[in-house]
Amino acid sequence: MKFKNWLVLLLVFLFQGISAQIKDPVKFKYNINSLPNGVYEAVLTATIEKNWHIYSKDLPPDSGIPTEMLLSSKEGIQLVGSVVEVGKKHDEFSEAFGAQIVYYSDLVLFKQKFKLKDNTKPATVTAEITYQTCNDRVCLAPNTLEFDQKITPTSTGNAAITQAETPEEAATPAEAAASVDSATLTTSESTTTVSPIKTEQKGLKVESIDFKNPQTDCGIEAQQNTENFWTYLLLGFFGGLIALLTPCVFPMIPLTVSFFTKGNKDKAKGKRDAFIYGFFILLIFVLLSVPFHIIDGIAGNIFNQISTSVWLNVTFFIIFIFFAGSFFGYYDITLPSSIANKSSKAEDAGGLIGIFFMALTLVIVSFSCTGPILGSLLGSAVTGSANVPMLLTFALAGFGLSWAIVFGLLALFPQALQSLPKSGGWMNTVKVVLGFIELGLALKFLSKADLVSKTFFLKRELFIALWILIAIGLVLYLFGKIRFPHDDKKPKISLARKIFGFLGIGFIIYLVQGLFPAERPTLQHLSGILPPINVSYLHKEEDGILGMHPSHDYFEAIEIAKKENKPLLIDFTGYGCENCRKMEEFVWSEPDILPILQNDVVLASLYVDDKEALPESEQTSVDMGNGQKKKIKTIGDKWSLFQQINFNNNSQPHYVLVSPEGKVINTPVSGYMPKEDFKNFLTCGIEFFKKNK
């Protein structure tokens, strides 16, 4: 498969989420028509919104995702022929996939003929369709829907079927757009608003649970979105300052500032243009976040899925290794030169337009240095929170703001240019150091994939050992013992390199303590990044978590709570949840918290990202209305939906205390919190339960 095809598919996967979407551009209607001789025809009519399309069932390998329609029935059916497609067909060559592809827009019908094995009894025929919706900008995640239709054969052999419809009776695209399903999930950092969903299947809805009316509030108000956007603004700002020190950007600072301050007879106008130039740099970086808002509006839970996807975390691991190689100087990551050339030519327009394209040209030509840094911000935001678009906006705004301030201040005080260090080998040193940092960050994504897949290959001690090796490599480089392609043959070991080298030695000493057994978890500052304490060569399975063995099933745990007459602490958690690990290692383990968890409550840890398939008998579907169903195939699917429909929340960690009768005792809490806050939550609920049991 050609490299560009892999690149296209990678981008498709990076921008995909689960099938619970805020807006689905395709509406389906399911009907069964009765034909002569005991033959029936199942028809799925897809009405597609303008500018969107779905692929045909017939696609070349390694291209798009073909539409697949499957029929089944517990009563038994016999298929007649294959699926037939009828609709507005487009057959064209795709440069992206390098193949001839077929897709449909506006309206398409998928038809499958069949016979009942027993034509004397009623039967329910299920149609399952898997498809992917795309437009010119983005593809949504592949979606699978189920539809049921009951057939009641008559004495003549025909069937009594209601709402049978012909292609002419299908809804128009406008009608379909006007009847968008109300069952949608709107995701934020701490809550998920769930519209009414029919959840009778398998008892996912617990009637006794009423999170809005806890038995006591303990003086705790319901938590709001507390995402610290300013932290990402600050991270972006420092990332921008670091990028300014790289060889792609630093030499351009005096040239650009001098252009505005010395190349213009009107000094005031030159400074004003320099400020406008800085503003346009800020604007361009902020605009880079706009596509993520668009994607989030189309598929609201997309980034939450990315953060717990095994393959996407492995992909991020590979990308960060690739970034590291670029920083080490083995190759450059650059945009096509034609893009920079076109932007540079547009500078001749003059005025504001010319200044804008000057700023755009700077962003483009510096991509080989800024690309990996921006990619690190993207990876951190995407796998760190559900509210990714706003995090990226703040991070990119911080990145652009640092550049805008530097260029603006130097334009205002051009004499400061003389104080800047001269370009030289130190700039490559900055790049190489960033390369080592990228290697360390890459392991974080590999660890998350390892945890979610439950392979547990990358143990805590192995992770720490690899970080120690990376840190040793960094120290050796800073002291001139190893070199990379663009380093000077006889590098001068500056005072700054020595200082950072000794800091690296201190970091190695700090890491080493994590290799040895300890009564309490060590390396607190790296909690959430390192694998959890129970994924360790020193940990025995029978030890559980901090000596506890929580249940992983709510319904089993509530029965235990009834027998022991204790409140149940529901811990909505995830293998890839960093704050969950921090809570376990540095709050749960506290001497005044751990005994409470061990003795006063029954603990149920429900993993919402567990990819293990449920037994077939437990796999089910949730009715989303209008005949559409969502499948629950994995353990994580089950507990994620359980959390959403019972507690209107989609954050982890999320803690709920319930009585053995299943009633919410006090106001639930979410996220990482200080020990005292968590202790107050526990003791308040437990004391209320003891007084009123």
Short mmCIF file of C-alpha atoms in Angstrom, two decimals, residues 100-509:
data_model
loop_
_atom_site.label_atom_id
_atom_site.label_comp_id
_atom_site.label_asym_id
_atom_site.label_seq_id
_atom_site.Cartn_x
_atom_site.Cartn_y
_atom_site.Cartn_z
CA GLN A 100 -11.77 3.55 -8.18
CA ILE A 101 -14.42 3.98 -5.49
CA VAL A 102 -18.22 3.94 -5.51
CA TYR A 103 -20.38 5.93 -3.12
CA TYR A 104 -23.94 7.26 -2.81
CA SER A 105 -25.37 10.66 -1.92
CA ASP A 106 -28.89 11.99 -1.19
CA LEU A 107 -30.79 8.67 -1.19
CA VAL A 108 -29.86 5.01 -1.48
CA LEU A 109 -31.74 1.76 -0.83
CA PHE A 110 -30.14 -1.49 0.29
CA LYS A 111 -32.32 -4.49 -0.55
CA GLN A 112 -32.00 -8.13 0.45
CA LYS A 113 -34.49 -10.86 -0.49
CA PHE A 114 -35.12 -13.81 1.83
CA LYS A 115 -37.52 -16.61 2.76
CA LEU A 116 -38.71 -17.78 6.16
CA LYS A 117 -37.63 -21.29 7.06
CA ASP A 118 -41.00 -21.76 8.74
CA ASN A 119 -43.64 -19.86 6.79
CA THR A 120 -46.39 -20.68 9.28
CA LYS A 121 -45.18 -18.77 12.35
CA PRO A 122 -44.52 -15.06 13.03
CA ALA A 123 -40.89 -14.03 12.83
CA THR A 124 -38.84 -10.99 13.75
CA VAL A 125 -36.24 -10.16 11.12
CA THR A 126 -33.29 -8.03 12.19
CA ALA A 127 -31.34 -5.92 9.72
CA GLU A 128 -27.87 -4.82 10.76
CA ILE A 129 -26.05 -2.22 8.69
CA THR A 130 -22.45 -1.08 9.09
CA TYR A 131 -21.44 2.02 7.20
CA GLN A 132 -19.22 5.09 7.20
CA THR A 133 -20.32 8.63 6.42
CA CYS A 134 -17.93 11.09 4.79
CA ASN A 135 -17.84 14.51 3.23
CA ASP A 136 -15.02 16.39 1.54
CA ARG A 137 -13.39 17.28 4.88
CA VAL A 138 -13.85 14.43 7.27
CA CYS A 139 -15.11 10.90 7.75
CA LEU A 140 -17.18 9.95 10.77
CA ALA A 141 -16.53 6.79 12.72
CA PRO A 142 -17.92 3.58 11.22
CA ASN A 143 -21.39 3.07 12.65
CA THR A 144 -23.45 -0.08 13.19
CA LEU A 145 -27.22 0.08 13.60
CA GLU A 146 -29.89 -2.58 14.09
CA PHE A 147 -33.54 -2.55 13.00
CA ASP A 148 -36.30 -5.06 13.79
CA GLN A 149 -39.44 -5.82 11.79
CA LYS A 150 -42.05 -8.42 12.65
CA ILE A 151 -43.61 -10.59 9.96
CA THR A 152 -46.89 -12.40 10.49
CA PRO A 153 -47.50 -14.87 7.63
CA THR A 154 -51.11 -15.32 6.54
CA SER A 155 -52.81 -18.50 5.38
CA THR A 156 -52.08 -17.53 1.79
CA GLY A 157 -48.37 -17.49 2.42
CA ASN A 158 -48.10 -13.73 2.22
CA ALA A 159 -47.13 -11.62 5.22
CA ALA A 160 -49.01 -9.00 7.16
CA ILE A 161 -46.47 -6.20 7.40
CA THR A 162 -47.22 -2.70 8.48
CA GLN A 163 -45.50 0.43 7.17
CA ALA A 164 -44.14 -1.24 4.07
CA GLU A 165 -42.78 1.45 1.86
CA THR A 166 -41.62 1.80 -1.70
CA PRO A 167 -38.64 3.89 -2.80
CA GLU A 168 -40.99 6.67 -3.86
CA GLU A 169 -42.33 6.90 -0.30
CA ALA A 170 -38.93 7.33 1.30
CA ALA A 171 -38.21 10.53 3.17
CA THR A 172 -36.55 13.37 1.33
CA PRO A 173 -33.19 14.65 2.59
CA ALA A 174 -34.93 17.75 3.94
CA GLU A 175 -37.46 15.64 5.84
CA ALA A 176 -34.70 13.49 7.25
CA ALA A 177 -32.73 16.54 8.40
CA ALA A 178 -35.83 17.87 10.12
CA SER A 179 -36.26 14.69 12.12
CA VAL A 180 -32.79 14.27 13.57
CA ASP A 181 -32.86 11.73 16.37
CA SER A 182 -33.13 13.37 19.77
CA ALA A 183 -31.18 10.61 21.48
CA THR A 184 -27.73 12.20 21.42
CA LEU A 185 -24.81 12.41 23.76
CA THR A 186 -23.23 15.81 24.47
CA THR A 187 -19.82 15.41 26.04
CA SER A 188 -17.90 17.78 28.26
CA GLU A 189 -15.06 17.20 30.64
CA SER A 190 -17.16 16.15 33.56
CA THR A 191 -20.69 15.44 32.40
CA THR A 192 -22.55 13.79 29.59
CA THR A 193 -26.10 14.93 28.98
CA VAL A 194 -28.12 11.94 27.89
CA SER A 195 -31.50 12.37 26.27
CA PRO A 196 -34.17 9.81 27.16
CA ILE A 197 -33.09 6.37 25.97
CA LYS A 198 -34.98 3.13 26.29
CA THR A 199 -32.75 1.11 28.57
CA GLU A 200 -34.85 -1.79 29.76
CA GLN A 201 -32.47 -4.28 28.17
CA LYS A 202 -30.37 -6.23 30.66
CA GLY A 203 -31.32 -3.87 33.52
CA LEU A 204 -28.94 -1.04 32.65
CA LYS A 205 -31.33 1.49 34.15
CA VAL A 206 -31.56 1.22 37.94
CA GLU A 207 -34.84 2.78 39.01
CA SER A 208 -33.78 3.39 42.62
CA ILE A 209 -30.88 5.63 41.54
CA ASP A 210 -31.74 9.34 41.54
CA PHE A 211 -28.47 11.26 41.43
CA LYS A 212 -30.29 14.60 41.29
CA ASN A 213 -31.82 14.05 44.75
CA PRO A 214 -29.23 12.51 47.05
CA GLN A 215 -30.29 11.74 50.61
CA THR A 216 -27.87 14.45 51.83
CA ASP A 217 -25.76 17.01 50.02
CA CYS A 218 -23.07 17.24 52.74
CA GLY A 219 -22.69 20.86 51.76
CA ILE A 220 -21.20 19.79 48.42
CA GLU A 221 -22.64 21.38 45.33
CA ALA A 222 -22.92 19.44 42.09
CA GLN A 223 -19.62 19.78 40.27
CA GLN A 224 -19.34 21.84 37.15
CA ASN A 225 -16.85 21.70 34.33
CA THR A 226 -13.53 22.48 35.99
CA GLU A 227 -11.22 21.95 33.04
CA ASN A 228 -8.13 24.06 33.59
CA PHE A 229 -7.85 25.70 30.19
CA TRP A 230 -5.31 28.17 31.53
CA THR A 231 -2.90 25.33 32.24
CA TYR A 232 -2.95 24.44 28.55
CA LEU A 233 -2.56 28.10 27.62
CA LEU A 234 0.57 28.18 29.79
CA LEU A 235 1.84 24.89 28.33
CA GLY A 236 1.31 26.24 24.85
CA PHE A 237 3.06 29.49 25.77
CA PHE A 238 6.17 27.69 27.04
CA GLY A 239 6.04 25.36 24.04
CA GLY A 240 6.08 28.43 21.78
CA LEU A 241 9.05 29.92 23.63
CA ILE A 242 10.97 26.65 23.23
CA ALA A 243 10.09 26.56 19.53
CA LEU A 244 11.52 30.08 19.17
CA LEU A 245 14.89 28.71 20.26
CA THR A 246 15.05 26.12 17.47
CA PRO A 247 17.15 26.63 14.32
CA CYS A 248 14.02 26.87 12.16
CA VAL A 249 12.75 29.97 13.95
CA PHE A 250 15.44 31.75 15.96
CA PRO A 251 17.52 33.07 13.01
CA MET A 252 14.34 34.59 11.54
CA ILE A 253 13.63 36.78 14.59
CA PRO A 254 16.17 39.57 13.94
CA LEU A 255 15.55 39.45 10.19
CA THR A 256 11.80 39.83 10.57
CA VAL A 257 11.92 42.52 13.25
CA SER A 258 14.53 44.47 11.26
CA PHE A 259 12.30 44.29 8.21
CA PHE A 260 9.56 46.18 10.01
CA THR A 261 11.67 48.59 12.04
CA LYS A 262 14.43 49.44 9.52
CA GLY A 263 12.82 48.72 6.18
CA ASN A 264 10.16 51.37 6.60
CA LYS A 265 10.81 55.12 6.55
CA ASP A 266 7.83 55.65 8.85
CA LYS A 267 9.10 54.07 12.10
CA ALA A 268 5.70 54.27 13.77
CA LYS A 269 4.08 52.45 10.84
CA GLY A 270 6.84 49.85 10.91
CA LYS A 271 6.21 49.08 14.58
CA ARG A 272 2.46 49.00 13.99
CA ASP A 273 2.93 46.54 11.13
CA ALA A 274 5.13 44.40 13.37
CA PHE A 275 2.36 44.24 15.98
CA ILE A 276 -0.13 43.32 13.25
CA TYR A 277 2.31 40.65 12.11
CA GLY A 278 2.41 39.22 15.65
CA PHE A 279 -1.38 39.31 15.85
CA PHE A 280 -1.67 37.37 12.59
CA ILE A 281 0.74 34.75 13.94
CA LEU A 282 -1.53 34.34 16.97
CA LEU A 283 -4.60 34.20 14.73
CA ILE A 284 -3.11 31.53 12.46
CA PHE A 285 -2.27 29.23 15.37
CA VAL A 286 -5.75 29.68 16.86
CA LEU A 287 -7.30 28.89 13.46
CA LEU A 288 -5.43 25.58 13.48
CA SER A 289 -7.81 24.44 16.24
CA VAL A 290 -10.98 25.19 14.25
CA PRO A 291 -11.10 21.79 12.46
CA PHE A 292 -11.19 20.06 15.84
CA HIS A 293 -14.27 22.07 16.83
CA ILE A 294 -15.93 21.06 13.54
CA ILE A 295 -15.08 17.40 14.08
CA ASP A 296 -16.28 17.56 17.67
CA GLY A 297 -19.57 19.08 16.52
CA ILE A 298 -20.08 16.19 14.13
CA ALA A 299 -18.97 13.37 16.41
CA GLY A 300 -19.12 14.60 19.96
CA ASN A 301 -17.47 11.65 21.74
CA ILE A 302 -14.68 11.25 19.22
CA PHE A 303 -11.76 12.40 21.37
CA ASN A 304 -12.91 10.45 24.39
CA GLN A 305 -12.73 7.33 22.23
CA ILE A 306 -9.26 8.25 20.96
CA SER A 307 -7.97 8.53 24.52
CA THR A 308 -8.90 4.89 25.23
CA SER A 309 -8.28 3.35 21.81
CA VAL A 310 -5.49 0.78 21.82
CA TRP A 311 -4.52 1.26 18.19
CA LEU A 312 -4.67 5.04 18.27
CA ASN A 313 -2.46 5.15 21.36
CA VAL A 314 -0.03 2.82 19.57
CA THR A 315 -0.23 5.19 16.60
CA PHE A 316 0.63 8.15 18.83
CA PHE A 317 3.57 6.13 20.21
CA ILE A 318 4.90 5.61 16.68
CA ILE A 319 4.32 9.26 15.75
CA PHE A 320 6.25 10.48 18.81
CA ILE A 321 9.15 8.14 17.97
CA PHE A 322 9.04 9.65 14.48
CA PHE A 323 9.10 13.17 15.98
CA ALA A 324 12.12 12.23 18.09
CA GLY A 325 14.04 11.06 15.01
CA SER A 326 13.33 14.41 13.38
CA PHE A 327 14.61 16.34 16.39
CA PHE A 328 17.73 14.18 16.50
CA GLY A 329 18.44 15.33 12.94
CA TYR A 330 18.05 12.10 11.00
CA TYR A 331 15.34 13.64 8.76
CA ASP A 332 13.10 16.69 8.58
CA ILE A 333 9.32 16.85 8.79
CA THR A 334 8.33 19.52 6.31
CA LEU A 335 5.23 20.60 4.47
CA PRO A 336 5.33 20.49 0.64
CA SER A 337 7.49 23.34 -0.67
CA SER A 338 4.70 24.39 -3.05
CA ILE A 339 2.63 25.52 -0.06
CA ALA A 340 5.40 27.80 1.21
CA ASN A 341 6.05 29.12 -2.30
CA LYS A 342 2.41 30.07 -2.86
CA SER A 343 2.22 31.75 0.54
CA SER A 344 5.46 33.63 -0.11
CA LYS A 345 4.20 34.94 -3.46
CA ALA A 346 1.03 36.18 -1.80
CA GLU A 347 3.16 38.49 0.37
CA ASP A 348 3.51 40.80 -2.65
CA ALA A 349 -0.11 41.85 -2.21
CA GLY A 350 1.02 44.39 0.38
CA GLY A 351 -1.02 45.92 3.18
CA LEU A 352 -2.77 43.68 5.71
CA ILE A 353 -3.03 40.82 3.22
CA GLY A 354 0.70 40.90 2.60
CA ILE A 355 1.47 40.94 6.34
CA PHE A 356 -0.92 38.02 6.91
CA PHE A 357 0.86 35.91 4.30
CA MET A 358 4.24 36.86 5.78
CA ALA A 359 3.02 35.41 9.08
CA LEU A 360 1.63 32.34 7.31
CA THR A 361 4.93 31.79 5.51
CA LEU A 362 6.79 31.90 8.83
CA VAL A 363 4.45 29.26 10.30
CA ILE A 364 4.86 27.03 7.23
CA VAL A 365 8.65 27.19 6.85
CA SER A 366 9.20 26.61 10.58
CA PHE A 367 7.04 23.47 10.56
CA SER A 368 9.99 21.06 10.71
CA CYS A 369 10.72 22.37 14.24
CA THR A 370 7.26 23.39 15.41
CA GLY A 371 5.40 20.38 13.98
CA PRO A 372 6.60 17.88 16.61
CA ILE A 373 5.97 20.38 19.44
CA LEU A 374 2.46 21.07 18.17
CA GLY A 375 1.97 17.33 17.74
CA SER A 376 2.92 16.83 21.38
CA LEU A 377 0.31 19.39 22.45
CA LEU A 378 -2.26 17.61 20.26
CA GLY A 379 -1.42 14.20 21.70
CA SER A 380 -1.50 15.50 25.27
CA ALA A 381 -4.86 17.22 24.81
CA VAL A 382 -6.52 14.40 22.84
CA THR A 383 -5.61 11.73 25.38
CA GLY A 384 -6.02 13.90 28.44
CA SER A 385 -9.59 15.18 28.39
CA ALA A 386 -12.97 14.99 26.73
CA ASN A 387 -13.07 18.74 26.04
CA VAL A 388 -10.30 18.54 23.46
CA PRO A 389 -11.25 21.36 21.05
CA MET A 390 -11.17 24.08 23.72
CA LEU A 391 -7.97 22.66 25.21
CA LEU A 392 -6.33 22.81 21.80
CA THR A 393 -7.60 26.33 21.21
CA PHE A 394 -6.04 27.51 24.46
CA ALA A 395 -2.81 25.56 23.86
CA LEU A 396 -2.40 26.89 20.32
CA ALA A 397 -3.36 30.39 21.47
CA GLY A 398 -0.61 30.19 24.08
CA PHE A 399 1.83 28.96 21.44
CA GLY A 400 1.00 31.83 19.07
CA LEU A 401 0.87 34.36 21.91
CA SER A 402 4.49 33.67 22.86
CA TRP A 403 5.58 34.38 19.29
CA ALA A 404 3.39 37.47 19.03
CA ILE A 405 4.79 38.90 22.28
CA VAL A 406 8.40 38.28 21.29
CA PHE A 407 8.03 39.84 17.85
CA GLY A 408 5.93 42.71 19.24
CA LEU A 409 8.30 43.59 22.07
CA LEU A 410 11.37 43.39 19.86
CA ALA A 411 9.65 45.68 17.34
CA LEU A 412 8.93 48.13 20.16
CA PHE A 413 12.46 47.86 21.58
CA PRO A 414 14.64 46.90 18.57
CA GLN A 415 17.81 47.61 20.56
CA ALA A 416 17.04 44.41 22.49
CA LEU A 417 18.02 42.48 19.37
CA GLN A 418 21.64 43.11 20.28
CA SER A 419 21.10 41.22 23.54
CA LEU A 420 19.88 38.07 21.80
CA PRO A 421 22.42 35.25 21.63
CA LYS A 422 23.90 34.61 18.22
CA SER A 423 22.72 31.66 16.19
CA GLY A 424 24.88 28.62 16.60
CA GLY A 425 25.17 25.00 17.64
CA TRP A 426 23.20 25.65 20.84
CA MET A 427 19.98 25.72 18.78
CA ASN A 428 20.56 22.15 17.62
CA THR A 429 21.16 21.21 21.25
CA VAL A 430 17.66 22.46 22.04
CA LYS A 431 16.24 20.26 19.26
CA VAL A 432 18.08 17.16 20.44
CA VAL A 433 16.94 17.66 24.04
CA LEU A 434 13.38 17.89 22.73
CA GLY A 435 14.00 14.61 20.92
CA PHE A 436 14.78 12.84 24.19
CA ILE A 437 11.63 14.35 25.72
CA GLU A 438 9.58 13.03 22.77
CA LEU A 439 10.95 9.52 23.41
CA GLY A 440 9.83 9.70 27.03
CA LEU A 441 6.37 10.93 26.06
CA ALA A 442 6.05 8.16 23.47
CA LEU A 443 6.21 5.55 26.23
CA LYS A 444 3.21 7.17 27.92
CA PHE A 445 1.02 6.31 24.92
CA LEU A 446 2.42 2.79 24.64
CA SER A 447 1.68 2.26 28.33
CA LYS A 448 -1.92 3.42 27.92
CA ALA A 449 -2.44 1.01 25.00
CA ASP A 450 -0.92 -1.77 27.12
CA LEU A 451 -3.26 -1.01 30.03
CA VAL A 452 -6.43 -0.72 27.95
CA SER A 453 -5.69 -3.94 26.06
CA LYS A 454 -4.93 -5.63 29.43
CA THR A 455 -1.74 -7.19 28.08
CA PHE A 456 0.21 -5.61 30.97
CA PHE A 457 3.53 -6.12 29.21
CA LEU A 458 4.96 -2.71 30.04
CA LYS A 459 5.27 -3.10 33.81
CA ARG A 460 5.89 -0.13 36.07
CA GLU A 461 9.55 -1.07 36.68
CA LEU A 462 10.20 -1.62 32.96
CA PHE A 463 8.68 1.77 32.14
CA ILE A 464 10.86 3.45 34.79
CA ALA A 465 13.96 1.60 33.55
CA LEU A 466 13.33 2.79 29.99
CA TRP A 467 12.94 6.36 31.22
CA ILE A 468 16.22 5.99 33.13
CA LEU A 469 17.95 4.85 29.92
CA ILE A 470 16.50 7.82 28.02
CA ALA A 471 17.64 10.17 30.80
CA ILE A 472 21.13 8.61 30.77
CA GLY A 473 21.28 9.18 27.01
CA LEU A 474 20.27 12.81 27.52
CA VAL A 475 22.93 13.34 30.20
CA LEU A 476 25.62 11.75 28.04
CA TYR A 477 24.61 14.01 25.17
CA LEU A 478 24.67 17.16 27.31
CA PHE A 479 28.17 16.32 28.51
CA GLY A 480 29.32 15.73 24.92
CA LYS A 481 29.78 11.96 25.12
CA ILE A 482 27.42 11.24 22.21
CA ARG A 483 26.64 13.31 19.12
CA PHE A 484 23.90 13.53 16.49
CA PRO A 485 24.09 14.40 12.75
CA HIS A 486 23.86 18.20 13.04
CA ASP A 487 26.06 18.63 16.11
CA ASP A 488 29.45 20.27 15.92
CA LYS A 489 32.32 17.82 15.66
CA LYS A 490 33.90 19.35 18.75
CA PRO A 491 30.95 20.77 20.70
CA LYS A 492 31.63 23.28 23.43
CA ILE A 493 30.07 22.15 26.68
CA SER A 494 28.53 25.38 27.91
CA LEU A 495 27.56 26.17 31.47
CA ALA A 496 23.87 25.75 30.52
CA ARG A 497 24.52 22.24 29.19
CA LYS A 498 26.35 21.33 32.39
CA ILE A 499 23.51 22.65 34.57
CA PHE A 500 20.89 20.69 32.62
CA GLY A 501 23.17 17.67 32.66
CA PHE A 502 23.33 17.70 36.46
CA LEU A 503 19.55 18.20 36.60
CA GLY A 504 19.28 15.09 34.43
CA ILE A 505 21.42 13.16 36.91
CA GLY A 506 19.09 14.33 39.70
CA PHE A 507 16.10 13.09 37.71
CA ILE A 508 17.77 9.68 37.26
CA ILE A 509 18.32 9.43 41.03
#
